CSV table of C-alpha atoms in Angstrom, one decimal:
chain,number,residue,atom,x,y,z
A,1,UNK,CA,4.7,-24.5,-10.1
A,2,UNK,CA,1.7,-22.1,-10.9
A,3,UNK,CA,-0.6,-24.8,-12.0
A,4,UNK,CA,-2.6,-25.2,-8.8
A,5,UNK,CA,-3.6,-21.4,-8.2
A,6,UNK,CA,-7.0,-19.8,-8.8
A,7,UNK,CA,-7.6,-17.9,-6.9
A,8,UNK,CA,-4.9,-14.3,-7.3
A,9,UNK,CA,-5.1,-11.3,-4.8
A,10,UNK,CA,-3.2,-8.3,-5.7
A,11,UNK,CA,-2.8,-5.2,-3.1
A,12,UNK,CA,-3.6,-1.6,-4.4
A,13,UNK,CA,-1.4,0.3,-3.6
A,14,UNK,CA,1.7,1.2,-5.9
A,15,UNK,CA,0.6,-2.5,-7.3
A,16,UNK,CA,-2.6,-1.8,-9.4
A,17,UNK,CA,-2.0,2.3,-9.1
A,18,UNK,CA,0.0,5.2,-7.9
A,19,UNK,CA,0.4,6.0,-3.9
A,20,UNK,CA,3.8,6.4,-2.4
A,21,UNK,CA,4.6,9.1,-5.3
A,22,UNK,CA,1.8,11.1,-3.9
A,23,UNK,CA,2.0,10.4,0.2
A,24,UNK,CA,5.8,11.5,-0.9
A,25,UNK,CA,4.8,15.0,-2.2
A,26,UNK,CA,2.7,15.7,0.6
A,27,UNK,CA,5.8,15.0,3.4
A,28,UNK,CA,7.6,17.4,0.9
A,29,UNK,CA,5.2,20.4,0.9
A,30,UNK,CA,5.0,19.2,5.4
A,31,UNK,CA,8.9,19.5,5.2
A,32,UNK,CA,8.3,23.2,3.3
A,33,UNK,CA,6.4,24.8,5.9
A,34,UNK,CA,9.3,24.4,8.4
A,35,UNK,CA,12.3,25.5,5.7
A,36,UNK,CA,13.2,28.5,7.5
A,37,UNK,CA,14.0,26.7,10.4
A,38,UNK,CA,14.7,23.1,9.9
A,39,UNK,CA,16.1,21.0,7.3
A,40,UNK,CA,13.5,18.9,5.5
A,41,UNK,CA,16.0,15.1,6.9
A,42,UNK,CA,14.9,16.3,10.3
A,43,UNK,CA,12.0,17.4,10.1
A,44,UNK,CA,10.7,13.7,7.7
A,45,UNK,CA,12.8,11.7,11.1
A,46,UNK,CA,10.3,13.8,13.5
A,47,UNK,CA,7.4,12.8,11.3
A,48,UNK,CA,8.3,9.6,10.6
A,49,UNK,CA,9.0,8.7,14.3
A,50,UNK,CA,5.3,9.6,15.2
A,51,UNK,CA,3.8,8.0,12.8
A,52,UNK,CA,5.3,4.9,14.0
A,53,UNK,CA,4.8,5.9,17.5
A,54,UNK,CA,0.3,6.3,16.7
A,55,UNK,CA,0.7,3.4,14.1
A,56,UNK,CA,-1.1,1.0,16.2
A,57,UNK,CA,-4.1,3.9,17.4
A,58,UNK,CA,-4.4,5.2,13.7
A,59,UNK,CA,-2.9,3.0,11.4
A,60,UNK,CA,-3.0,3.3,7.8
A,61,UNK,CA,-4.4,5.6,5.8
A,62,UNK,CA,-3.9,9.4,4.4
A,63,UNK,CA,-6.1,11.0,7.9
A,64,UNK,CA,-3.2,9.1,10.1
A,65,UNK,CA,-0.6,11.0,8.1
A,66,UNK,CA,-2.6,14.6,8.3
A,67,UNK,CA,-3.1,13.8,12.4
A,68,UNK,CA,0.7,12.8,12.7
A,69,UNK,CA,1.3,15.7,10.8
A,70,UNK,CA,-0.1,18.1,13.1
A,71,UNK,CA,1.6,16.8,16.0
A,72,UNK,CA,5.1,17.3,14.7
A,73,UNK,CA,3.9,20.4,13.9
A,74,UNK,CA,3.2,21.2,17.2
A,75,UNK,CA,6.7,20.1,18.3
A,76,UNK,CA,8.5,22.0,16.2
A,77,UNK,CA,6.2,25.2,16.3
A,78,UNK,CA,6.2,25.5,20.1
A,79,UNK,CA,2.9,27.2,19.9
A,80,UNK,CA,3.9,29.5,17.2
A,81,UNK,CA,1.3,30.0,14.4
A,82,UNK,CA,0.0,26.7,15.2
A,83,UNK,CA,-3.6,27.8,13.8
A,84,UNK,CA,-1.9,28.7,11.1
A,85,UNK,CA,0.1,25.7,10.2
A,86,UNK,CA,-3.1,23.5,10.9
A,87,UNK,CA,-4.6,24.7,8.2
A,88,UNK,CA,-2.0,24.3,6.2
A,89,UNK,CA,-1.6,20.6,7.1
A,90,UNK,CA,-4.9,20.0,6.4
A,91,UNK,CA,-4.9,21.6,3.2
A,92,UNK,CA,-2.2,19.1,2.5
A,93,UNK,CA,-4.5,16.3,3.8
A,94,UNK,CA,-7.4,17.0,1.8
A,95,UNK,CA,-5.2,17.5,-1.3
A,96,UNK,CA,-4.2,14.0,-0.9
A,97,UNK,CA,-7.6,12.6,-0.5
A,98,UNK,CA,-8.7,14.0,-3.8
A,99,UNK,CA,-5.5,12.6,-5.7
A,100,UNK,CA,-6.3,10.9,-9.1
A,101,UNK,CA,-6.3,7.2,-9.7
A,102,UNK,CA,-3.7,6.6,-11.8
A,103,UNK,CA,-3.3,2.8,-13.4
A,104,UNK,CA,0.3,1.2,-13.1
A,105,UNK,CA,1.1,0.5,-16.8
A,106,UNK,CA,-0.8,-3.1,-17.9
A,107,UNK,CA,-3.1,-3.0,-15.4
A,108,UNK,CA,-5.9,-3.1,-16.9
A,109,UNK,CA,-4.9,-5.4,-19.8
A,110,UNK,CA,-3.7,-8.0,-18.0
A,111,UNK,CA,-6.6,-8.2,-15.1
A,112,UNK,CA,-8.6,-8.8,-18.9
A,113,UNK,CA,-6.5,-12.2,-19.9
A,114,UNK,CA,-6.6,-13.3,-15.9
A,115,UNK,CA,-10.5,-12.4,-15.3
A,116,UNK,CA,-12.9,-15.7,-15.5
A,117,UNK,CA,-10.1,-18.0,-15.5
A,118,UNK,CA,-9.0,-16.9,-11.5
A,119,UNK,CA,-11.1,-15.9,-8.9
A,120,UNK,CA,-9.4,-12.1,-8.4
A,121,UNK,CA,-9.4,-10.5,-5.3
A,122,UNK,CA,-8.4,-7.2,-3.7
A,123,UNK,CA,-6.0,-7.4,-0.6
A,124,UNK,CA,-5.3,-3.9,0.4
A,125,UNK,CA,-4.6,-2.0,3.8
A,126,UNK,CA,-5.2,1.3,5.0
A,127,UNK,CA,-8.3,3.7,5.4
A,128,UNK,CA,-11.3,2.1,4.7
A,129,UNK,CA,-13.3,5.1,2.9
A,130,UNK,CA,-10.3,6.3,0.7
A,131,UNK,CA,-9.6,3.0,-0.4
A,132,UNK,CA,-13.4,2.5,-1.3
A,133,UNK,CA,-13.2,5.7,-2.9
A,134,UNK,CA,-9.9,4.6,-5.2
A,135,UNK,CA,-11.5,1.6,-5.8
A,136,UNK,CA,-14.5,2.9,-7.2
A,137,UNK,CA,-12.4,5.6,-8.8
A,138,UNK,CA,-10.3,2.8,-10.4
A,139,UNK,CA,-12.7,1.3,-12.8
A,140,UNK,CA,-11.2,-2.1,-11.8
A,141,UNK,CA,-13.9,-3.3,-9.8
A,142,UNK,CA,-15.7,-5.4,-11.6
A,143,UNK,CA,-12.8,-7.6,-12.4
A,144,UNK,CA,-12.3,-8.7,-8.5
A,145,UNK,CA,-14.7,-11.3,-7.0
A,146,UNK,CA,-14.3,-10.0,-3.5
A,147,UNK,CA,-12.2,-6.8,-2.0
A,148,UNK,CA,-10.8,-7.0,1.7
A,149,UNK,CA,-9.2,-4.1,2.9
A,150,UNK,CA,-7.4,-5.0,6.0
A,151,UNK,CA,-6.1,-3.0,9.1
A,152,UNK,CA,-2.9,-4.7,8.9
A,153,UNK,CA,-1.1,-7.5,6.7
A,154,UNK,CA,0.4,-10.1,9.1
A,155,UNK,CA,0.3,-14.2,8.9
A,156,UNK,CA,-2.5,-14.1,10.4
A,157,UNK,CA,-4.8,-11.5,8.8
A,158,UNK,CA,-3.6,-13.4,5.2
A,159,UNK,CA,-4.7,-16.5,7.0
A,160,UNK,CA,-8.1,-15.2,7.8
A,161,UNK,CA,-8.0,-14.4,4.6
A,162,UNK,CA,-7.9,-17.5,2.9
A,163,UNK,CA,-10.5,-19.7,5.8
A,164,UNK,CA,-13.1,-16.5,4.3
A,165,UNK,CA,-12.4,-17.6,0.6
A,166,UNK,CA,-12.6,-21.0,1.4
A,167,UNK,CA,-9.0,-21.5,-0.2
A,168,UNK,CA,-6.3,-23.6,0.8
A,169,UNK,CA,-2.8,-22.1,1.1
A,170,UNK,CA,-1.8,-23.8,-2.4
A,171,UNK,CA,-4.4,-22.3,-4.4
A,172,UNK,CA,-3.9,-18.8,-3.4
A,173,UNK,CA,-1.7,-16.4,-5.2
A,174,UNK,CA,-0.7,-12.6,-3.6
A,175,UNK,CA,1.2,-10.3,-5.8
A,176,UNK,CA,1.8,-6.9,-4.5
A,177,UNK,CA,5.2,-3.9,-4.0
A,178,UNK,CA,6.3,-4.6,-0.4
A,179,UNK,CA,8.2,-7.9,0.5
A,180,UNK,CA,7.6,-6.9,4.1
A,181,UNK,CA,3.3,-6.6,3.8
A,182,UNK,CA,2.4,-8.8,0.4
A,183,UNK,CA,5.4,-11.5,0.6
A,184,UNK,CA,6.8,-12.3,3.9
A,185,UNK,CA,3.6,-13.5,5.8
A,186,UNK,CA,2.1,-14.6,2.7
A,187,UNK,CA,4.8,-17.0,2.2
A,188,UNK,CA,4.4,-18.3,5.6
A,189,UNK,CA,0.9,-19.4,5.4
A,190,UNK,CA,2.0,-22.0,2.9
A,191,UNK,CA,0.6,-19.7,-0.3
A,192,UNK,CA,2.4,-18.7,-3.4
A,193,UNK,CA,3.7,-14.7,-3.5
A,194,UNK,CA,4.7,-13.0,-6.5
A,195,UNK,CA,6.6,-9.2,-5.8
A,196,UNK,CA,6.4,-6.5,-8.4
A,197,UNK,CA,8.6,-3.5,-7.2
A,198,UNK,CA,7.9,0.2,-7.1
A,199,UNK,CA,10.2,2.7,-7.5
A,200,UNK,CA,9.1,4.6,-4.2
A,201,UNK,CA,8.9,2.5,-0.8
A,202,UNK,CA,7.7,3.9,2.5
A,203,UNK,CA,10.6,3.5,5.0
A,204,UNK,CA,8.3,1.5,7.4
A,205,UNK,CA,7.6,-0.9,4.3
A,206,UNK,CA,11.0,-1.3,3.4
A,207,UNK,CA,12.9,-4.9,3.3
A,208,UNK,CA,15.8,-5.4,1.6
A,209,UNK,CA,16.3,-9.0,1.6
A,210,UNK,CA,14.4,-11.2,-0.8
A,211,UNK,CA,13.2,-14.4,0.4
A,212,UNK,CA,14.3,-17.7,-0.8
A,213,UNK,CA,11.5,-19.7,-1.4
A,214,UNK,CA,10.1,-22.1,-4.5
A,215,UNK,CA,6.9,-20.4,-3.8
A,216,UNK,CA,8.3,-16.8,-4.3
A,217,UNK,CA,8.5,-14.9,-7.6
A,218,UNK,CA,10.2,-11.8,-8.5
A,219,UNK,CA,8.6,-10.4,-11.6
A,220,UNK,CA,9.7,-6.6,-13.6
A,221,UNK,CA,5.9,-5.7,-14.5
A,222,UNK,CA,2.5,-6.0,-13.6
A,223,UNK,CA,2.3,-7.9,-17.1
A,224,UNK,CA,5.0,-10.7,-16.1
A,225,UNK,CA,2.3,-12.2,-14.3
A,226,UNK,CA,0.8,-13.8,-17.3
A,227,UNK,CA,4.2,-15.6,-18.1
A,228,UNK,CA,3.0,-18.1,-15.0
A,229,UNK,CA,0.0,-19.2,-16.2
């Protein structure tokens, strides 16, 4: 089934290293400030709701999160040590920016067997200048031929994709966490997509059904991905 690939993109992510743990602990120490007054379901449904409400001005990223912060802050605080709380937010913020790298187990190893027989790429989404700075951080970037970090993961971004590696659909390989981002619109373009799960999912990534598809893999490990080729 795999034998026509070469050319493998993997998201970055919670796919080649830790992110949702971390985004996670931040909403937890937002949720804290307001723990006096508010219990931490409501306050992660207010935050939440506006993040999806400026998704399409900011989109993805950590300084999204630390401006959507801010302004359920300022619903909840009704002017009420608002200075305060700002700085408290972006305390938070920049406490996420200078989060580790942290490897998902095999990583590493496995981007060793795969490198010089597939092209590798990295197919990522959110802020442009953290993810250069993970990347960089990583020490995986000399295995990837090219890195695209995209505003958004629909058909046709993975499309545009593909025409800018001068790949067709059939040789093209995405493996990344979310069946909603890596799998879904990756499957429709005609390309092969391989889902590795993580134990944290953002509620906006989240998709419970798996698709059916001969082009579709579910795999337990980063590693698994060398049982295909």
């Amino acid at each position: 089934m795999m034998n026509s690939v070469h050319t493998i993109a993997f998201d970055a992510d919670d796919t080649l290293w830790v992110n949702e743990t971390y985004f996670y602990e931040a909403e937890s120490a937002f949720c804290e400030l307001f723990k006096d007054e508010l219990p931490n379901e409501k306050v992660s449904e207010e935050l939440f709701a506006t993040e999806m409400k400026n998704l399409q001005l900011y989109g993805y990223g950590v300084k999204g999160f630390m401006l959507c912060m801010i302004e359920t802050a300022g619903k909840f605080s009704s002017g009420r040590h608002h200075a305060s709380l700002n700085r408290k937010i972006i305390e938070i913020g920049y406490d996420l920016l200078q989060k580790p790298v942290e490897l998902l187990d095999s990583v590493s190893e496995t981007l060793d067997q795969l490198k010089g027989k597939y092209r590798l790429v990295v197919a990522t989404k959110g802020d442009l200048l953290d993810q250069e700075r993970k990347l960089k951080k990583s020490g995986l970037l000399d295995y990837f031929h090219h890195i695209e970090i995209m505003s958004d993961k629909k058909t046709d971004d993975y499309q545009k994709l593909i025409r800018h590696l001068d790949c067709q659909p059939e040789h093209f390989l995405m493996v990344g966490n979310s069946i909603k981002s890596d799998i879904l619109p990756v499957l429709e373009t005609g390309s092969y997509a391989a889902h590795i799960p993580y134990h944290l999912t953002w509620t906006h990534e989240q998709h419970e059904q798996k698709p059916e598809s001969e082009r579709f893999m579910e795999l337990k490990n980063f590693r698994e991905i060398l049982d295909y080729f």
